[in-house]
GROMACS .gro file of C-alpha atoms in nm:
model
  166
    1UNK     CA    1  -0.851  -0.110   2.809
    2UNK     CA    2  -0.490  -0.016   2.874
    3UNK     CA    3  -0.386   0.159   3.193
    4UNK     CA    4  -0.407   0.535   3.190
    5UNK     CA    5  -0.120   0.756   3.295
    6UNK     CA    6  -0.104   1.117   3.409
    7UNK     CA    7  -0.071   1.238   3.050
    8UNK     CA    8  -0.406   1.085   2.952
    9UNK     CA    9  -0.574   1.309   3.209
   10UNK     CA   10  -0.366   1.608   3.094
   11UNK     CA   11  -0.477   1.562   2.732
   12UNK     CA   12  -0.840   1.512   2.836
   13UNK     CA   13  -0.830   1.842   3.031
   14UNK     CA   14  -0.685   2.034   2.737
   15UNK     CA   15  -0.903   1.904   2.454
   16UNK     CA   16  -1.211   2.109   2.556
   17UNK     CA   17  -0.991   2.417   2.595
   18UNK     CA   18  -0.811   2.369   2.261
   19UNK     CA   19  -1.037   2.161   2.035
   20UNK     CA   20  -0.782   2.181   1.749
   21UNK     CA   21  -0.521   2.010   1.970
   22UNK     CA   22  -0.388   1.687   1.824
   23UNK     CA   23  -0.411   1.455   2.125
   24UNK     CA   24  -0.140   1.223   1.993
   25UNK     CA   25   0.111   1.505   1.946
   26UNK     CA   26   0.031   1.651   2.288
   27UNK     CA   27   0.054   1.311   2.455
   28UNK     CA   28   0.382   1.216   2.285
   29UNK     CA   29   0.552   1.548   2.360
   30UNK     CA   30   0.427   1.550   2.718
   31UNK     CA   31   0.544   1.192   2.777
   32UNK     CA   32   0.888   1.266   2.627
   33UNK     CA   33   0.922   1.565   2.859
   34UNK     CA   34   0.812   1.363   3.161
   35UNK     CA   35   1.046   1.073   3.086
   36UNK     CA   36   1.332   1.321   3.041
   37UNK     CA   37   1.240   1.493   3.367
   38UNK     CA   38   1.225   1.156   3.546
   39UNK     CA   39   1.567   1.049   3.417
   40UNK     CA   40   1.719   1.390   3.498
   41UNK     CA   41   1.585   1.371   3.854
   42UNK     CA   42   1.707   1.012   3.884
   43UNK     CA   43   2.052   1.114   3.760
   44UNK     CA   44   2.071   1.401   4.008
   45UNK     CA   45   1.986   1.162   4.293
   46UNK     CA   46   2.244   0.908   4.179
   47UNK     CA   47   2.512   1.177   4.163
   48UNK     CA   48   2.457   1.257   4.530
   49UNK     CA   49   2.554   0.899   4.614
   50UNK     CA   50   2.890   0.957   4.444
   51UNK     CA   51   2.938   1.314   4.571
   52UNK     CA   52   2.934   1.444   4.214
   53UNK     CA   53   2.788   1.766   4.083
   54UNK     CA   54   2.608   1.747   3.748
   55UNK     CA   55   2.879   1.949   3.570
   56UNK     CA   56   3.146   1.719   3.714
   57UNK     CA   57   2.960   1.411   3.593
   58UNK     CA   58   2.906   1.568   3.251
   59UNK     CA   59   3.276   1.644   3.219
   60UNK     CA   60   3.379   1.293   3.330
   61UNK     CA   61   3.120   1.151   3.089
   62UNK     CA   62   3.258   1.353   2.797
   63UNK     CA   63   3.611   1.246   2.884
   64UNK     CA   64   3.511   0.880   2.918
   65UNK     CA   65   3.343   0.906   2.578
   66UNK     CA   66   3.684   0.990   2.434
   67UNK     CA   67   3.841   0.678   2.585
   68UNK     CA   68   3.955   0.866   2.894
   69UNK     CA   69   4.182   1.117   2.722
   70UNK     CA   70   4.113   1.444   2.541
   71UNK     CA   71   4.247   1.791   2.484
   72UNK     CA   72   4.056   2.076   2.648
   73UNK     CA   73   3.923   2.203   2.314
   74UNK     CA   74   3.763   1.862   2.248
   75UNK     CA   75   3.596   1.869   2.587
   76UNK     CA   76   3.477   2.225   2.523
   77UNK     CA   77   3.321   2.113   2.194
   78UNK     CA   78   3.163   1.803   2.349
   79UNK     CA   79   3.017   2.003   2.638
   80UNK     CA   80   2.916   2.307   2.433
   81UNK     CA   81   3.125   2.534   2.655
   82UNK     CA   82   3.384   2.804   2.614
   83UNK     CA   83   3.740   2.681   2.676
   84UNK     CA   84   3.782   2.888   2.998
   85UNK     CA   85   3.479   2.710   3.146
   86UNK     CA   86   3.638   2.375   3.072
   87UNK     CA   87   3.962   2.488   3.236
   88UNK     CA   88   3.773   2.569   3.556
   89UNK     CA   89   3.599   2.231   3.549
   90UNK     CA   90   3.924   2.046   3.487
   91UNK     CA   91   4.094   2.237   3.771
   92UNK     CA   92   3.822   2.123   4.012
   93UNK     CA   93   3.838   1.763   3.889
   94UNK     CA   94   4.218   1.759   3.918
   95UNK     CA   95   4.184   1.879   4.279
   96UNK     CA   96   3.947   1.589   4.349
   97UNK     CA   97   4.183   1.337   4.185
   98UNK     CA   98   3.932   1.248   3.911
   99UNK     CA   99   4.146   1.369   3.619
  100UNK     CA  100   4.508   1.466   3.560
  101UNK     CA  101   4.687   1.679   3.308
  102UNK     CA  102   4.951   1.495   3.110
  103UNK     CA  103   5.186   1.604   2.833
  104UNK     CA  104   5.071   1.495   2.491
  105UNK     CA  105   5.257   1.203   2.341
  106UNK     CA  106   5.227   1.358   1.994
  107UNK     CA  107   5.264   1.736   2.049
  108UNK     CA  108   5.490   1.873   2.322
  109UNK     CA  109   5.298   2.202   2.322
  110UNK     CA  110   4.973   2.028   2.411
  111UNK     CA  111   4.840   1.907   2.744
  112UNK     CA  112   4.591   1.621   2.753
  113UNK     CA  113   4.327   1.567   3.018
  114UNK     CA  114   4.322   1.208   3.137
  115UNK     CA  115   4.062   1.026   3.345
  116UNK     CA  116   4.209   0.870   3.662
  117UNK     CA  117   4.097   0.539   3.809
  118UNK     CA  118   3.910   0.735   4.079
  119UNK     CA  119   3.736   0.947   3.818
  120UNK     CA  120   3.642   0.643   3.613
  121UNK     CA  121   3.505   0.468   3.923
  122UNK     CA  122   3.289   0.767   4.019
  123UNK     CA  123   3.161   0.805   3.663
  124UNK     CA  124   3.091   0.432   3.624
  125UNK     CA  125   2.914   0.415   3.959
  126UNK     CA  126   2.675   0.695   3.867
  127UNK     CA  127   2.633   0.554   3.515
  128UNK     CA  128   2.549   0.211   3.656
  129UNK     CA  129   2.263   0.347   3.867
  130UNK     CA  130   2.126   0.558   3.582
  131UNK     CA  131   2.168   0.273   3.333
  132UNK     CA  132   1.965   0.040   3.553
  133UNK     CA  133   1.682   0.291   3.562
  134UNK     CA  134   1.693   0.338   3.184
  135UNK     CA  135   1.676  -0.039   3.138
  136UNK     CA  136   1.393  -0.062   3.391
  137UNK     CA  137   1.186   0.195   3.205
  138UNK     CA  138   1.255   0.061   2.858
  139UNK     CA  139   1.208  -0.293   2.988
  140UNK     CA  140   0.836  -0.222   2.953
  141UNK     CA  141   0.896  -0.271   2.579
  142UNK     CA  142   1.010  -0.572   2.382
  143UNK     CA  143   1.343  -0.558   2.199
  144UNK     CA  144   1.160  -0.492   1.871
  145UNK     CA  145   0.953  -0.215   2.032
  146UNK     CA  146   1.269  -0.052   2.173
  147UNK     CA  147   1.425  -0.058   1.825
  148UNK     CA  148   1.109   0.092   1.676
  149UNK     CA  149   1.099   0.361   1.945
  150UNK     CA  150   1.464   0.445   1.879
  151UNK     CA  151   1.399   0.464   1.503
  152UNK     CA  152   1.094   0.688   1.553
  153UNK     CA  153   1.283   0.918   1.788
  154UNK     CA  154   1.567   0.938   1.533
  155UNK     CA  155   1.318   1.063   1.273
  156UNK     CA  156   1.194   1.324   1.518
  157UNK     CA  157   1.551   1.432   1.598
  158UNK     CA  158   1.640   1.459   1.229
  159UNK     CA  159   1.347   1.698   1.193
  160UNK     CA  160   1.455   1.889   1.504
  161UNK     CA  161   1.808   1.925   1.368
  162UNK     CA  162   1.680   2.095   1.054
  163UNK     CA  163   1.605   2.467   1.062
  164UNK     CA  164   1.232   2.540   1.067
  165UNK     CA  165   1.088   2.651   0.736
  166UNK     CA  166   0.913   2.986   0.716
   0.00000   0.00000   0.00000
């Protein structure tokens, strides 16, 4: 018999209460939530080591994902924020030396936000710690199992991205 985790006990407690409960759906959803919660908590702890707030990390992450340079509207889109919120974040990151505003090379009316070496180092440091934990967790699976998990989660996300039918 395989080892039991907390979710096995959770499902066993709920089945008598809700006999129509699909134990596989309940277990999968609960485990996804718990893994997400674990990684979120781990990320928050790693950010403390780099004196980063979550919103600062998220902004540096979005900027790094655009090769270290973006216009504020791109960051707003990536972060799902209103442009004034991005301006406040950028102001704080400029004050910390993590980003700088630079004139656009292609449009003199535009200002780009650029990741500094200090900002990249802080982002990479936090990413390194979180990445190790992600690899540790998914290291419980073989490479083929990780690919299968990723493919299965993609199918779930494609369903989630569709509007529910009435």
